[in-house]
CSV table of C-alpha atoms in Angstrom, one decimal:
chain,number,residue,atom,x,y,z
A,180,UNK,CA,-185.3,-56.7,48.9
A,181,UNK,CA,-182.2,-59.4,49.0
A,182,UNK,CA,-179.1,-58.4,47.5
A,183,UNK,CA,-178.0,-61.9,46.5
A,184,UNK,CA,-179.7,-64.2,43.7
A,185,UNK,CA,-180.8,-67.9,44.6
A,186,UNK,CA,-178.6,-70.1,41.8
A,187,UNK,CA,-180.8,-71.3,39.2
A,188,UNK,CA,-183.2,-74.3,40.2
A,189,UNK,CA,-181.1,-76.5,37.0
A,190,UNK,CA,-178.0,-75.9,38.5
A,191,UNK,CA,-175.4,-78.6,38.9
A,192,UNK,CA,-174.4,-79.9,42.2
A,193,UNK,CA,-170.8,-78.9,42.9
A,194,UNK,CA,-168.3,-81.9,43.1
A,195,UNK,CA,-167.4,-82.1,47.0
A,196,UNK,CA,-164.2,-82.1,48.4
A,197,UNK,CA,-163.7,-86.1,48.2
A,198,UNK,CA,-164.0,-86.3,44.6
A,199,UNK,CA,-161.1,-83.1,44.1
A,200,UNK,CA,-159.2,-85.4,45.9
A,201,UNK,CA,-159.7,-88.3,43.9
A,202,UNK,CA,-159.9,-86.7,40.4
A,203,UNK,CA,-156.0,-84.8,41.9
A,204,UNK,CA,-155.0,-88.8,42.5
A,205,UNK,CA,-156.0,-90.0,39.3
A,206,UNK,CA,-154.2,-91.4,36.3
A,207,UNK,CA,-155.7,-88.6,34.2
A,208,UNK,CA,-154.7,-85.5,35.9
A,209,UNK,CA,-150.7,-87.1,36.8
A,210,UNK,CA,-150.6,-86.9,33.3
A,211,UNK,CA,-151.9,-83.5,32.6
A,212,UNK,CA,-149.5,-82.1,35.6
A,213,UNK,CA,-146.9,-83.8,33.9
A,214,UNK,CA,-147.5,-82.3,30.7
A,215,UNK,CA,-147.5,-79.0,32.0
A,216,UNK,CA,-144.7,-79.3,34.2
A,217,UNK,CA,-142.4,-80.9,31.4
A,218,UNK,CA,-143.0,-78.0,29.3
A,219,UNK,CA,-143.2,-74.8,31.5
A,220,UNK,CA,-140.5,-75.6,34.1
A,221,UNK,CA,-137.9,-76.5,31.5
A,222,UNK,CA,-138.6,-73.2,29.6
A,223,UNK,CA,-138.7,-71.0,32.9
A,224,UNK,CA,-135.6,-72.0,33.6
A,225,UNK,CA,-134.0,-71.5,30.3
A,226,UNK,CA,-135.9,-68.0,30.3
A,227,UNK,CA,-134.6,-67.1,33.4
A,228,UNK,CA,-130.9,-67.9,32.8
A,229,UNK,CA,-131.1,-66.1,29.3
A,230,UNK,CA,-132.4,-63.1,31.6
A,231,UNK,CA,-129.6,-63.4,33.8
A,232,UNK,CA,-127.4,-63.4,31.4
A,233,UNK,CA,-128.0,-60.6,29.9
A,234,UNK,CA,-127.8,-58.6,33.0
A,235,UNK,CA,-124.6,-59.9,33.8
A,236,UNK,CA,-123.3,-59.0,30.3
A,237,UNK,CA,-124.6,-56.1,30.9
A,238,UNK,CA,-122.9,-55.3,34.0
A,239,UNK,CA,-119.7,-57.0,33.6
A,240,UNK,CA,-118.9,-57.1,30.0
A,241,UNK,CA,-119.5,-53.6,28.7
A,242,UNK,CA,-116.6,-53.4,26.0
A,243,UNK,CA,-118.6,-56.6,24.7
A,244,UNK,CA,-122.2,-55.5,25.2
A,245,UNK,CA,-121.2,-51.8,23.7
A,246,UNK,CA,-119.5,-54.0,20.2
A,247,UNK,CA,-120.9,-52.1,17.4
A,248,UNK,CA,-123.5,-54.3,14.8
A,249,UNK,CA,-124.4,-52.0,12.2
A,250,UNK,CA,-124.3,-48.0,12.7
A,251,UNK,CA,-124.9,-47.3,16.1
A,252,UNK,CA,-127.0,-50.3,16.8
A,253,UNK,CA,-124.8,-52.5,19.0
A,254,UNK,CA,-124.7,-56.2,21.0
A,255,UNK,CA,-126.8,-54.5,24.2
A,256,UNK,CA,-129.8,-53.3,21.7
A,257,UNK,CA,-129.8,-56.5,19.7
A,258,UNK,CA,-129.7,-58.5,23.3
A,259,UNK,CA,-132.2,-56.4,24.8
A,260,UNK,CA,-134.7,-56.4,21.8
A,261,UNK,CA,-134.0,-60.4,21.7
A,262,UNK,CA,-135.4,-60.4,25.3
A,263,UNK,CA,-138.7,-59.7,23.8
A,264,UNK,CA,-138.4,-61.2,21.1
A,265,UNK,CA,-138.2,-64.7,23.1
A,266,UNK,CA,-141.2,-63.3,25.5
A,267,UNK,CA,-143.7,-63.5,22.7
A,268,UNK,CA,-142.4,-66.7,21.2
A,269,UNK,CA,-142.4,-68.5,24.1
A,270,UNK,CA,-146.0,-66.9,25.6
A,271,UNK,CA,-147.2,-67.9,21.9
A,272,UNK,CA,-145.2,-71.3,21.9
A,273,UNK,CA,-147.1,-71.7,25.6
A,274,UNK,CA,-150.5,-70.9,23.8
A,275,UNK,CA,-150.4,-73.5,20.9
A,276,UNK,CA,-149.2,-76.6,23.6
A,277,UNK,CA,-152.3,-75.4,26.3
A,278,UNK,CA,-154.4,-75.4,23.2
A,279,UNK,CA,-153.1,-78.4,21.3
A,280,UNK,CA,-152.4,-80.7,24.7
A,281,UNK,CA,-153.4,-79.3,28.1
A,282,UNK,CA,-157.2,-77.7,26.8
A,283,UNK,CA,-158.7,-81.3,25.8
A,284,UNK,CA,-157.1,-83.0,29.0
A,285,UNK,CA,-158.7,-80.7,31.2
A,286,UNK,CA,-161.9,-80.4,29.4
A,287,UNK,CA,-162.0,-84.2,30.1
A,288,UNK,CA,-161.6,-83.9,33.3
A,289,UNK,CA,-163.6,-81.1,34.0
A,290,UNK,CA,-166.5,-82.5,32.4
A,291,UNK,CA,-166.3,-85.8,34.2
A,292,UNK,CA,-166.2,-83.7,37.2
A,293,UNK,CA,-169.3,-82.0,36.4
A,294,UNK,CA,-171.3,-84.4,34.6
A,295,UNK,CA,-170.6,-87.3,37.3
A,296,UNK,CA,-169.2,-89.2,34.4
């Protein structure tokens, strides 16, 4: 008894190694890396630093981090609770631009890809 399945006789041929390489060179995908890249990298970076900051507010501005808000809520809670605030903006922020511009650009390429187009 064979523990591995054939693929199914309709199957579609893989797309070699030659045309990765050309579909990475083309037109098509410069601009889908470039749409990516413009919008993650840029808002990485600004993630980061806000991260950082934080930290070092925390570690080297106490008096200013411990400033009371309201009650006993002060700057270091509203900070902190801000960091994830800004994780789920930007991971939905991230969602609606994949969806809205990177999704149909890489649905046309993938289906080129696979249906020789």
């Amino acid at each position: 008894m064979a523990t591995e399945t054939p693929p199914p006789s309709n199957a579609q041929t893989r797309p070699s190694g030659e045309e990765f390489a050309e579909v990475q060179q083309s037109p098509e995908f410069a601009e889908l890396r470039h749409s990516y890249r413009s919008f993650a990298f840029p808002l990485a970076f600004a993630f980061i630093a806000w991260y950082l900051l934080y930290v070092l507010l925390s570690n080297y501005a106490g008096d200013f981090m411990g400033t009371k808000v309201v009650g006993n809520i002060n700057v270091a809670l509203v900070l902190g609770l801000a960091q994830f605030l800004t994780t789920f903006l930007i991971a939905w922020w991230y969602a609606r631009h994949a969806a809205t511009r990177l999704d149909p650009k890489a649905e046309a390429i993938k289906s080129r890809m696979e249906g020789g187009a």
